[in-house]
């Protein structure tokens, strides 16, 4: 089975999924789409700078750096989750924050992911606390019958945490993206290629 479109979410906010998305989109030659951006400047600008890929404009671009439901309310905007439909073609889609971030008071991002029925990649930190957060996230994904493509770890190496998560969660380890400093397009491309294989996304 070949996938040309992936949803990327995280176990929490600021996990590092935007940098991962940039690396993945660049490696796959895919477009990037963040359906709802809360807080400006947005992640689309970061991905454009780091990967040089085509950016699909956000459906909602909100000023307040907060949960989308709160940021939208702050501007008097009503997010319509049913209007969010991924465009065709190779695509990396980034959610906002973690899986259960609310788009509205009735709809979570996870609910939208379940409707899309696209394979999901979960980004997880490697630092203390990641085992609990990641296993809970894996359970939430599977409860919605979403295909979990694998987990991408982000941060310093933590072999035991990565191993126990993949064993208990029965999930594929896609690789680990270390902290990149300085973070440049060239550095990201090289580090991503050294730590992830295109075969794992085919």
GROMACS .gro file of C-alpha atoms in nm:
model
  202
    1UNK     CA    1   0.000   0.000   0.000
    2UNK     CA    2   0.136   0.341  -0.097
    3UNK     CA    3   0.050   0.658   0.092
    4UNK     CA    4   0.097   1.000  -0.062
    5UNK     CA    5  -0.078   1.191   0.215
    6UNK     CA    6  -0.007   1.191   0.588
    7UNK     CA    7  -0.156   1.363   0.888
    8UNK     CA    8   0.105   1.465   1.146
    9UNK     CA    9   0.002   1.529   1.504
   10UNK     CA   10   0.179   1.542   1.836
   11UNK     CA   11   0.152   1.419   2.191
   12UNK     CA   12   0.148   1.784   2.301
   13UNK     CA   13   0.209   2.134   2.171
   14UNK     CA   14   0.565   2.243   2.079
   15UNK     CA   15   0.677   1.882   2.037
   16UNK     CA   16   0.864   1.972   1.719
   17UNK     CA   17   0.614   1.848   1.462
   18UNK     CA   18   0.648   2.156   1.238
   19UNK     CA   19   1.018   2.088   1.185
   20UNK     CA   20   0.937   1.721   1.131
   21UNK     CA   21   0.669   1.816   0.877
   22UNK     CA   22   0.919   2.033   0.692
   23UNK     CA   23   1.168   1.749   0.678
   24UNK     CA   24   0.905   1.497   0.568
   25UNK     CA   25   0.751   1.720   0.302
   26UNK     CA   26   1.096   1.797   0.167
   27UNK     CA   27   1.195   1.430   0.156
   28UNK     CA   28   0.870   1.321  -0.011
   29UNK     CA   29   0.837   1.621  -0.242
   30UNK     CA   30   0.491   1.679  -0.097
   31UNK     CA   31   0.291   1.994  -0.038
   32UNK     CA   32   0.227   2.114   0.317
   33UNK     CA   33  -0.106   2.215   0.468
   34UNK     CA   34  -0.193   2.340   0.815
   35UNK     CA   35  -0.575   2.364   0.807
   36UNK     CA   36  -0.602   2.589   1.114
   37UNK     CA   37  -0.326   2.824   1.226
   38UNK     CA   38  -0.365   2.990   1.566
   39UNK     CA   39  -0.089   3.239   1.635
   40UNK     CA   40   0.111   3.443   1.385
   41UNK     CA   41   0.354   3.421   1.217
   42UNK     CA   42   0.241   3.071   1.132
   43UNK     CA   43   0.397   2.731   1.082
   44UNK     CA   44   0.349   2.756   0.706
   45UNK     CA   45   0.617   3.025   0.695
   46UNK     CA   46   0.855   2.801   0.888
   47UNK     CA   47   0.798   2.505   0.656
   48UNK     CA   48   0.837   2.722   0.346
   49UNK     CA   49   1.170   2.848   0.476
   50UNK     CA   50   1.301   2.508   0.584
   51UNK     CA   51   1.171   2.286   0.304
   52UNK     CA   52   1.100   2.508   0.006
   53UNK     CA   53   0.787   2.307  -0.075
   54UNK     CA   54   0.452   2.430  -0.200
   55UNK     CA   55   0.232   2.559   0.082
   56UNK     CA   56  -0.144   2.512   0.068
   57UNK     CA   57  -0.306   2.817   0.232
   58UNK     CA   58  -0.468   2.765   0.570
   59UNK     CA   59  -0.846   2.740   0.585
   60UNK     CA   60  -0.837   2.949   0.902
   61UNK     CA   61  -0.554   3.186   0.994
   62UNK     CA   62  -0.608   3.320   1.345
   63UNK     CA   63  -0.408   3.575   1.540
   64UNK     CA   64  -0.431   3.455   1.900
   65UNK     CA   65  -0.178   3.182   1.996
   66UNK     CA   66  -0.431   2.960   2.172
   67UNK     CA   67  -0.652   2.660   2.113
   68UNK     CA   68  -0.826   2.707   1.775
   69UNK     CA   69  -1.171   2.724   1.932
   70UNK     CA   70  -1.054   3.008   2.159
   71UNK     CA   71  -0.856   3.190   1.890
   72UNK     CA   72  -1.155   3.178   1.655
   73UNK     CA   73  -1.395   3.303   1.922
   74UNK     CA   74  -1.156   3.589   1.995
   75UNK     CA   75  -1.207   3.708   1.636
   76UNK     CA   76  -1.577   3.628   1.620
   77UNK     CA   77  -1.514   3.345   1.373
   78UNK     CA   78  -1.693   3.011   1.372
   79UNK     CA   79  -1.473   2.725   1.253
   80UNK     CA   80  -1.668   2.478   1.041
   81UNK     CA   81  -1.491   2.141   1.080
   82UNK     CA   82  -1.693   1.977   0.801
   83UNK     CA   83  -1.548   2.230   0.555
   84UNK     CA   84  -1.195   2.107   0.618
   85UNK     CA   85  -1.113   1.867   0.334
   86UNK     CA   86  -0.756   1.778   0.236
   87UNK     CA   87  -0.658   1.873  -0.119
   88UNK     CA   88  -0.550   1.601  -0.360
   89UNK     CA   89  -0.197   1.493  -0.430
   90UNK     CA   90   0.107   1.424  -0.212
   91UNK     CA   91   0.048   1.617   0.107
   92UNK     CA   92   0.174   1.653   0.464
   93UNK     CA   93  -0.100   1.785   0.692
   94UNK     CA   94  -0.011   1.931   1.031
   95UNK     CA   95  -0.262   1.947   1.311
   96UNK     CA   96  -0.258   2.206   1.588
   97UNK     CA   97  -0.102   2.103   1.918
   98UNK     CA   98  -0.203   1.755   2.033
   99UNK     CA   99  -0.470   1.518   1.910
  100UNK     CA  100  -0.749   1.640   2.134
  101UNK     CA  101  -0.716   2.010   2.070
  102UNK     CA  102  -1.068   2.149   2.020
  103UNK     CA  103  -1.160   2.316   1.693
  104UNK     CA  104  -1.499   2.406   1.835
  105UNK     CA  105  -1.673   2.328   2.162
  106UNK     CA  106  -1.810   2.013   2.002
  107UNK     CA  107  -1.531   1.894   1.770
  108UNK     CA  108  -1.174   1.788   1.837
  109UNK     CA  109  -0.899   1.774   1.575
  110UNK     CA  110  -0.901   1.398   1.634
  111UNK     CA  111  -1.263   1.383   1.515
  112UNK     CA  112  -1.163   1.549   1.188
  113UNK     CA  113  -0.869   1.313   1.145
  114UNK     CA  114  -1.108   1.020   1.186
  115UNK     CA  115  -1.333   1.158   0.912
  116UNK     CA  116  -1.041   1.201   0.673
  117UNK     CA  117  -0.929   0.837   0.714
  118UNK     CA  118  -0.569   0.923   0.628
  119UNK     CA  119  -0.265   0.755   0.789
  120UNK     CA  120  -0.142   0.945   1.094
  121UNK     CA  121   0.214   0.998   1.214
  122UNK     CA  122   0.249   1.076   1.583
  123UNK     CA  123   0.538   1.301   1.690
  124UNK     CA  124   0.659   1.235   2.045
  125UNK     CA  125   0.922   1.396   2.263
  126UNK     CA  126   1.198   1.178   2.403
  127UNK     CA  127   1.220   1.350   2.740
  128UNK     CA  128   1.068   1.245   3.073
  129UNK     CA  129   0.691   1.192   3.057
  130UNK     CA  130   0.684   1.082   2.696
  131UNK     CA  131   0.585   0.720   2.770
  132UNK     CA  132   0.255   0.814   2.932
  133UNK     CA  133   0.171   1.090   2.682
  134UNK     CA  134   0.256   0.878   2.380
  135UNK     CA  135   0.074   0.563   2.489
  136UNK     CA  136  -0.237   0.767   2.573
  137UNK     CA  137  -0.219   0.930   2.230
  138UNK     CA  138  -0.179   0.594   2.057
  139UNK     CA  139  -0.487   0.465   2.239
  140UNK     CA  140  -0.688   0.771   2.140
  141UNK     CA  141  -0.592   0.730   1.772
  142UNK     CA  142  -0.691   0.363   1.766
  143UNK     CA  143  -1.016   0.428   1.950
  144UNK     CA  144  -1.118   0.641   1.650
  145UNK     CA  145  -1.010   0.365   1.407
  146UNK     CA  146  -0.744   0.589   1.252
  147UNK     CA  147  -0.454   0.413   1.080
  148UNK     CA  148  -0.145   0.488   1.290
  149UNK     CA  149   0.145   0.486   1.048
  150UNK     CA  150   0.410   0.515   1.317
  151UNK     CA  151   0.579   0.730   1.579
  152UNK     CA  152   0.852   0.982   1.506
  153UNK     CA  153   1.057   1.069   1.812
  154UNK     CA  154   1.201   1.417   1.853
  155UNK     CA  155   1.485   1.519   2.084
  156UNK     CA  156   1.788   1.361   2.245
  157UNK     CA  157   1.826   0.983   2.223
  158UNK     CA  158   1.632   0.789   2.486
  159UNK     CA  159   1.652   0.429   2.370
  160UNK     CA  160   1.458   0.273   2.657
  161UNK     CA  161   1.162   0.511   2.629
  162UNK     CA  162   1.148   0.465   2.253
  163UNK     CA  163   1.165   0.087   2.286
  164UNK     CA  164   0.898   0.051   2.554
  165UNK     CA  165   0.661   0.280   2.362
  166UNK     CA  166   0.696   0.078   2.043
  167UNK     CA  167   0.662  -0.252   2.230
  168UNK     CA  168   0.361  -0.168   2.445
  169UNK     CA  169   0.198   0.050   2.181
  170UNK     CA  170   0.270  -0.208   1.908
  171UNK     CA  171   0.364   0.075   1.675
  172UNK     CA  172   0.638   0.128   1.421
  173UNK     CA  173   0.930   0.351   1.515
  174UNK     CA  174   0.989   0.571   1.212
  175UNK     CA  175   1.305   0.734   1.343
  176UNK     CA  176   1.423   1.012   1.568
  177UNK     CA  177   1.483   1.374   1.476
  178UNK     CA  178   1.751   1.522   1.702
  179UNK     CA  179   1.770   1.886   1.799
  180UNK     CA  180   1.927   2.077   1.509
  181UNK     CA  181   2.132   2.383   1.595
  182UNK     CA  182   2.160   2.592   1.390
  183UNK     CA  183   1.834   2.499   1.220
  184UNK     CA  184   1.868   2.568   0.849
  185UNK     CA  185   1.714   2.418   0.538
  186UNK     CA  186   2.038   2.244   0.446
  187UNK     CA  187   2.093   2.107   0.795
  188UNK     CA  188   1.737   1.979   0.823
  189UNK     CA  189   1.758   1.803   0.488
  190UNK     CA  190   2.083   1.630   0.582
  191UNK     CA  191   1.979   1.533   0.935
  192UNK     CA  192   1.635   1.412   0.824
  193UNK     CA  193   1.788   1.195   0.550
  194UNK     CA  194   2.029   1.045   0.802
  195UNK     CA  195   1.754   0.956   1.050
  196UNK     CA  196   1.451   0.866   0.837
  197UNK     CA  197   1.409   0.640   0.533
  198UNK     CA  198   1.172   0.715   0.244
  199UNK     CA  199   1.085   0.343   0.245
  200UNK     CA  200   0.907   0.390   0.578
  201UNK     CA  201   0.667   0.638   0.422
  202UNK     CA  202   0.577   0.435   0.114
   0.00000   0.00000   0.00000
